[in-house]
Amino acid sequence: MHEYSIARELVETLIDQVDEADLRRAEVVHVELGELRVLSKEALSSAYDITTQETVLEYSRIEFEDVELEVSCKECDFVGQVNHEEAEGLHFAIPVLSCPRCGGPVEVKKGNELAIRTLTIADDDED
Amino acid sequence: MHDINLQDGDVMARLNDLAKKNREKLKAHDVIAINVMGAIGSGKTELIKAVTEKVKGSYNIGAVAGDVAGTDDYEKFREAGITAYNLNTHSDCHLDPHLVDHSLENMPLDSLDVLFVENVGNLVCPADFDLGTELDIVVISVTEGEDMVRKHPKIFAKSEIVVINKVDLADAIGVDPEVPKEDYYNVNPNGQAIFTAVPEGRGIDELIDALDVFET
Ligand SMILES: Nc1nc2c(ncn2[C@@H]2O[C@H](COP(=O)(O)OP(=O)(O)OP(=O)(O)O)[C@@H](O)[C@H]2O)c(=O)[nH]1
Ligand SMILES: [Mg+2]
Ligand SMILES: [Zn+2]
Ligand SMILES: [Zn+2]
């Protein structure tokens, strides 16, 4: 469980870059989550809720946006998404880290994201 | 309602900056650091000792013993003649670059060639944190069963070297080490899986070759 340390980083990032007046009106923190991240969304959401209790961010919540894995091949000119392996007994497919065209080794272009894309805030007259 | 954009929304930015600083510091001192992740009790400490035993004639080896609590691994490294630093995370399930920075400050980097950073025994969390090490490896052992890779695919998809340890016990406990190996090659066809058995010294040379930091 490291969702609390991530929730702390998330709050720090917001405090660092957003005016306090806007933080007070924050409603939704839109978080991009790459496919290779092992975080649990449920655990991060509740860690965020607990971390922000009795702070300016108290009434905000996280919404996730999944970012699919994207690679570029080191041996051919393929750039794009990889194949997925369906594993027995798992509810999700496992990304295969090789080039779907030639089987070569790949470099990860997208899939490690853990970033705040935008912050939805209430307008003044809604307060 | 309206949306505002952040200048840099990367939540990991601060930690990644620290990882980068560690990487630069290690480089400035000519130290190659290896992050040894893996299941609890899979043999991380014993493998680091076994590799060190074979290369210590030509290389100065250091080790950071990352554990939630206690000094057991630290003492094992010390007894094996390895320059060691004890790093307790207290409740955290993983090492982060900040903790590694503390370790670097307390290690005689100028007199080291290779630094093993033994992560907390855990196949989930360490995968989310870049420490600033040059190389990341994962250790599992047959005693954890055949389905370790299937249960934790992401850490394996990210790791270019996977050690499947304790193969000396495979028959006795009825686990086929080929199963996790195949699972690993399915998610990472270009990676390298290595079978090891520390008591017999099996696979240690192969691991040293794969690490590609020691000239033998
Ligand atoms: N039979 C056998 N036992 C081994 C092997 N490698 C390690 N062991 C034993 O397994 C136990 C755990 O080994 P460690 O090296 O301490 O494992 P670790 O991964 O460092 O453990 P933690 O740091 O506690 O997560 C010890 O009793 C070792 O002697 C092996 O290849 N074969
Ligand atoms: Mg250990
Ligand atoms: Zn964790
Ligand atoms: Zn290709």
GROMACS .gro file of N, CA, C and O in nm, chain A residues 43-109:
model
  268
   43ALA      N    1  -0.801   0.248  -0.384
   43ALA     CA    2  -0.718   0.282  -0.268
   43ALA      C    3  -0.666   0.425  -0.280
   43ALA      O    4  -0.660   0.498  -0.180
   44LEU      N    5  -0.630   0.467  -0.401
   44LEU     CA    6  -0.580   0.604  -0.415
   44LEU      C    7  -0.692   0.705  -0.390
   44LEU      O    8  -0.672   0.807  -0.325
   45SER      N    9  -0.813   0.676  -0.440
   45SER     CA   10  -0.926   0.765  -0.415
   45SER      C   11  -0.953   0.780  -0.266
   45SER      O   12  -0.973   0.892  -0.217
   46SER      N   13  -0.952   0.670  -0.194
   46SER     CA   14  -0.983   0.685  -0.052
   46SER      C   15  -0.865   0.746   0.023
   46SER      O   16  -0.886   0.823   0.117
   47ALA      N   17  -0.743   0.717  -0.020
   47ALA     CA   18  -0.627   0.783   0.043
   47ALA      C   19  -0.635   0.934   0.021
   47ALA      O   20  -0.605   1.014   0.110
   48TYR      N   21  -0.678   0.974  -0.099
   48TYR     CA   22  -0.693   1.117  -0.129
   48TYR      C   23  -0.799   1.180  -0.039
   48TYR      O   24  -0.780   1.287   0.018
   49ASP      N   25  -0.913   1.111  -0.026
   49ASP     CA   26  -1.021   1.164   0.058
   49ASP      C   27  -0.975   1.183   0.201
   49ASP      O   28  -1.006   1.284   0.265
   50ILE      N   29  -0.899   1.087   0.252
   50ILE     CA   30  -0.854   1.096   0.391
   50ILE      C   31  -0.746   1.204   0.405
   50ILE      O   32  -0.748   1.284   0.499
   51THR      N   33  -0.655   1.210   0.309
   51THR     CA   34  -0.547   1.309   0.314
   51THR      C   35  -0.601   1.452   0.309
   51THR      O   36  -0.545   1.543   0.369
   52THR      N   37  -0.712   1.472   0.236
   52THR     CA   38  -0.762   1.608   0.218
   52THR      C   39  -0.869   1.648   0.320
   52THR      O   40  -0.918   1.760   0.315
   53GLN      N   41  -0.903   1.557   0.410
   53GLN     CA   42  -1.002   1.592   0.513
   53GLN      C   43  -0.960   1.717   0.589
   53GLN      O   44  -0.844   1.732   0.627
   54GLU      N   45  -1.056   1.805   0.611
   54GLU     CA   46  -1.031   1.929   0.684
   54GLU      C   47  -0.921   2.015   0.623
   54GLU      O   48  -0.846   2.083   0.693
   55THR      N   49  -0.907   2.006   0.489
   55THR     CA   50  -0.817   2.097   0.418
   55THR      C   51  -0.901   2.167   0.311
   55THR      O   52  -1.018   2.135   0.293
   56VAL      N   53  -0.837   2.260   0.240
   56VAL     CA   54  -0.911   2.332   0.136
   56VAL      C   55  -0.964   2.237   0.028
   56VAL      O   56  -1.060   2.267  -0.042
   57LEU      N   57  -0.903   2.121   0.017
   57LEU     CA   58  -0.942   2.028  -0.089
   57LEU      C   59  -1.048   1.928  -0.044
   57LEU      O   60  -1.082   1.834  -0.117
   58GLU      N   61  -1.099   1.951   0.075
   58GLU     CA   62  -1.192   1.857   0.138
   58GLU      C   63  -1.305   1.809   0.046
   58GLU      O   64  -1.343   1.693   0.049
   59TYR      N   65  -1.360   1.901  -0.036
   59TYR     CA   66  -1.479   1.863  -0.114
   59TYR      C   67  -1.446   1.817  -0.256
   59TYR      O   68  -1.535   1.798  -0.338
   60SER      N   69  -1.319   1.798  -0.284
   60SER     CA   70  -1.284   1.751  -0.418
   60SER      C   71  -1.267   1.600  -0.420
   60SER      O   72  -1.250   1.537  -0.316
   61ARG      N   73  -1.275   1.543  -0.540
   61ARG     CA   74  -1.254   1.400  -0.554
   61ARG      C   75  -1.173   1.372  -0.680
   61ARG      O   76  -1.158   1.459  -0.765
   62ILE      N   77  -1.121   1.249  -0.689
   62ILE     CA   78  -1.041   1.213  -0.806
   62ILE      C   79  -1.127   1.140  -0.908
   62ILE      O   80  -1.214   1.061  -0.872
   63GLU      N   81  -1.103   1.171  -1.035
   63GLU     CA   82  -1.159   1.086  -1.141
   63GLU      C   83  -1.043   1.042  -1.230
   63GLU      O   84  -0.954   1.122  -1.261
   64PHE      N   85  -1.046   0.915  -1.269
   64PHE     CA   86  -0.932   0.862  -1.344
   64PHE      C   87  -0.960   0.855  -1.493
   64PHE      O   88  -1.073   0.834  -1.536
   65GLU      N   89  -0.854   0.870  -1.566
   65GLU     CA   90  -0.860   0.855  -1.710
   65GLU      C   91  -0.746   0.758  -1.746
   65GLU      O   92  -0.629   0.786  -1.718
   66ASP      N   93  -0.781   0.643  -1.802
   66ASP     CA   94  -0.679   0.542  -1.831
   66ASP      C   95  -0.595   0.579  -1.953
   66ASP      O   96  -0.649   0.628  -2.052
   67VAL      N   97  -0.466   0.558  -1.943
   67VAL     CA   98  -0.379   0.579  -2.057
   67VAL      C   99  -0.322   0.444  -2.099
   67VAL      O  100  -0.253   0.378  -2.021
   68GLU      N  101  -0.356   0.402  -2.220
   68GLU     CA  102  -0.308   0.273  -2.266
   68GLU      C  103  -0.160   0.276  -2.302
   68GLU      O  104  -0.107   0.377  -2.346
   69LEU      N  105  -0.099   0.162  -2.284
   69LEU     CA  106   0.043   0.147  -2.314
   69LEU      C  107   0.069   0.172  -2.462
   69LEU      O  108  -0.003   0.123  -2.548
   70GLU      N  109   0.173   0.252  -2.489
   70GLU     CA  110   0.214   0.275  -2.626
   70GLU      C  111   0.366   0.265  -2.633
   70GLU      O  112   0.436   0.315  -2.545
   71VAL      N  113   0.415   0.196  -2.734
   71VAL     CA  114   0.560   0.172  -2.743
   71VAL      C  115   0.613   0.211  -2.879
   71VAL      O  116   0.537   0.229  -2.974
   72SER      N  117   0.746   0.222  -2.886
   72SER     CA  118   0.809   0.229  -3.017
   72SER      C  119   0.911   0.116  -3.023
   72SER      O  120   0.976   0.084  -2.924
   73CYS      N  121   0.920   0.053  -3.140
   73CYS     CA  122   1.008  -0.062  -3.155
   73CYS      C  123   1.152  -0.015  -3.175
   73CYS      O  124   1.177   0.084  -3.242
   74LYS      N  125   1.245  -0.090  -3.114
   74LYS     CA  126   1.386  -0.053  -3.131
   74LYS      C  127   1.444  -0.115  -3.258
   74LYS      O  128   1.556  -0.086  -3.296
   75GLU      N  129   1.368  -0.205  -3.321
   75GLU     CA  130   1.422  -0.272  -3.438
   75GLU      C  131   1.352  -0.240  -3.570
   75GLU      O  132   1.411  -0.248  -3.677
   76CYS      N  133   1.223  -0.208  -3.564
   76CYS     CA  134   1.157  -0.163  -3.686
   76CYS      C  135   1.096  -0.027  -3.657
   76CYS      O  136   1.122   0.032  -3.553
   77ASP      N  137   1.011   0.025  -3.747
   77ASP     CA  138   0.963   0.161  -3.722
   77ASP      C  139   0.823   0.164  -3.659
   77ASP      O  140   0.756   0.265  -3.664
   78PHE      N  141   0.784   0.050  -3.600
   78PHE     CA  142   0.651   0.045  -3.538
   78PHE      C  143   0.639   0.140  -3.418
   78PHE      O  144   0.726   0.145  -3.331
   79VAL      N  145   0.528   0.215  -3.416
   79VAL     CA  146   0.493   0.294  -3.298
   79VAL      C  147   0.345   0.270  -3.273
   79VAL      O  148   0.264   0.284  -3.365
   80GLY      N  149   0.307   0.233  -3.154
   80GLY     CA  150   0.165   0.213  -3.128
   80GLY      C  151   0.141   0.124  -3.009
   80GLY      O  152   0.228   0.109  -2.924
   81GLN      N  153   0.020   0.066  -3.006
   81GLN     CA  154  -0.018  -0.016  -2.891
   81GLN      C  155   0.033  -0.159  -2.907
   81GLN      O  156   0.055  -0.207  -3.017
   82VAL      N  157   0.050  -0.225  -2.793
   82VAL     CA  158   0.102  -0.362  -2.794
   82VAL      C  159  -0.013  -0.463  -2.790
   82VAL      O  160  -0.129  -0.426  -2.771
   83ASN      N  161   0.021  -0.589  -2.806
   83ASN     CA  162  -0.078  -0.695  -2.788
   83ASN      C  163  -0.097  -0.720  -2.638
   83ASN      O  164  -0.012  -0.687  -2.557
   84HIS      N  165  -0.208  -0.782  -2.608
   84HIS     CA  166  -0.234  -0.818  -2.469
   84HIS      C  167  -0.256  -0.967  -2.458
   84HIS      O  168  -0.310  -1.030  -2.547
   85GLU      N  169  -0.209  -1.020  -2.348
   85GLU     CA  170  -0.222  -1.162  -2.321
   85GLU      C  171  -0.336  -1.179  -2.222
   85GLU      O  172  -0.338  -1.115  -2.117
   86GLU      N  173  -0.431  -1.265  -2.257
   86GLU     CA  174  -0.540  -1.292  -2.164
   86GLU      C  175  -0.492  -1.401  -2.069
   86GLU      O  176  -0.464  -1.512  -2.112
   87ALA      N  177  -0.480  -1.370  -1.941
   87ALA     CA  178  -0.435  -1.473  -1.848
   87ALA      C  179  -0.555  -1.539  -1.782
   87ALA      O  180  -0.652  -1.473  -1.749
   88GLU      N  181  -0.544  -1.667  -1.767
   88GLU     CA  182  -0.650  -1.741  -1.699
   88GLU      C  183  -0.667  -1.689  -1.558
   88GLU      O  184  -0.568  -1.665  -1.488
   89GLY      N  185  -0.789  -1.675  -1.517
   89GLY     CA  186  -0.813  -1.639  -1.377
   89GLY      C  187  -0.789  -1.493  -1.344
   89GLY      O  188  -0.799  -1.453  -1.231
   90LEU      N  189  -0.755  -1.413  -1.444
   90LEU     CA  190  -0.738  -1.270  -1.418
   90LEU      C  191  -0.851  -1.195  -1.487
   90LEU      O  192  -0.901  -1.235  -1.590
   91HIS      N  193  -0.888  -1.082  -1.430
   91HIS     CA  194  -0.997  -1.007  -1.489
   91HIS      C  195  -0.949  -0.901  -1.585
   91HIS      O  196  -1.023  -0.818  -1.631
   92PHE      N  197  -0.820  -0.899  -1.610
   92PHE     CA  198  -0.769  -0.800  -1.702
   92PHE      C  199  -0.663  -0.864  -1.790
   92PHE      O  200  -0.610  -0.970  -1.758
   93ALA      N  201  -0.636  -0.801  -1.902
   93ALA     CA  202  -0.537  -0.854  -1.994
   93ALA      C  203  -0.400  -0.794  -1.962
   93ALA      O  204  -0.389  -0.679  -1.922
   94ILE      N  205  -0.297  -0.875  -1.980
   94ILE     CA  206  -0.161  -0.832  -1.949
   94ILE      C  207  -0.093  -0.780  -2.076
   94ILE      O  208  -0.092  -0.848  -2.177
   95PRO      N  209  -0.036  -0.658  -2.070
   95PRO     CA  210   0.032  -0.609  -2.190
   95PRO      C  211   0.159  -0.689  -2.218
   95PRO      O  212   0.233  -0.724  -2.126
   96VAL      N  213   0.182  -0.719  -2.344
   96VAL     CA  214   0.304  -0.791  -2.384
   96VAL      C  215   0.406  -0.688  -2.430
   96VAL      O  216   0.383  -0.615  -2.527
   97LEU      N  217   0.520  -0.683  -2.359
   97LEU     CA  218   0.620  -0.579  -2.386
   97LEU      C  219   0.714  -0.616  -2.500
   97LEU      O  220   0.832  -0.635  -2.481
   98SER      N  221   0.658  -0.629  -2.620
   98SER     CA  222   0.744  -0.649  -2.738
   98SER      C  223   0.668  -0.594  -2.858
   98SER      O  224   0.549  -0.567  -2.851
   99CYS      N  225   0.740  -0.578  -2.967
   99CYS     CA  226   0.680  -0.519  -3.086
   99CYS      C  227   0.577  -0.614  -3.146
   99CYS      O  228   0.609  -0.727  -3.177
  100PRO      N  229   0.455  -0.568  -3.164
  100PRO     CA  230   0.352  -0.657  -3.222
  100PRO      C  231   0.379  -0.687  -3.369
  100PRO      O  232   0.325  -0.782  -3.424
  101ARG      N  233   0.466  -0.608  -3.433
  101ARG     CA  234   0.494  -0.634  -3.574
  101ARG      C  235   0.611  -0.732  -3.592
  101ARG      O  236   0.598  -0.831  -3.660
  102CYS      N  237   0.724  -0.703  -3.525
  102CYS     CA  238   0.843  -0.787  -3.549
  102CYS      C  239   0.891  -0.863  -3.426
  102CYS      O  240   0.985  -0.941  -3.434
  103GLY      N  241   0.828  -0.841  -3.312
  103GLY     CA  242   0.870  -0.913  -3.192
  103GLY      C  243   0.990  -0.852  -3.122
  103GLY      O  244   1.035  -0.902  -3.019
  104GLY      N  245   1.042  -0.744  -3.177
  104GLY     CA  246   1.163  -0.682  -3.121
  104GLY      C  247   1.139  -0.613  -2.987
  104GLY      O  248   1.025  -0.594  -2.944
  105PRO      N  249   1.250  -0.575  -2.920
  105PRO     CA  250   1.239  -0.503  -2.794
  105PRO      C  251   1.181  -0.363  -2.817
  105PRO      O  252   1.199  -0.304  -2.923
  106VAL      N  253   1.113  -0.311  -2.717
  106VAL     CA  254   1.044  -0.183  -2.735
  106VAL      C  255   1.080  -0.083  -2.627
  106VAL      O  256   1.128  -0.120  -2.520
  107GLU      N  257   1.055   0.042  -2.658
  107GLU     CA  258   1.069   0.148  -2.559
  107GLU      C  259   0.928   0.195  -2.526
  107GLU      O  260   0.847   0.214  -2.616
  108VAL      N  261   0.901   0.214  -2.397
  108VAL     CA  262   0.768   0.257  -2.356
  108VAL      C  263   0.753   0.408  -2.379
  108VAL      O  264   0.833   0.488  -2.331
  109LYS      N  265   0.651   0.445  -2.457
  109LYS     CA  266   0.624   0.587  -2.485
  109LYS      C  267   0.516   0.641  -2.391
  109LYS      O  268   0.520   0.755  -2.348
   0.00000   0.00000   0.00000
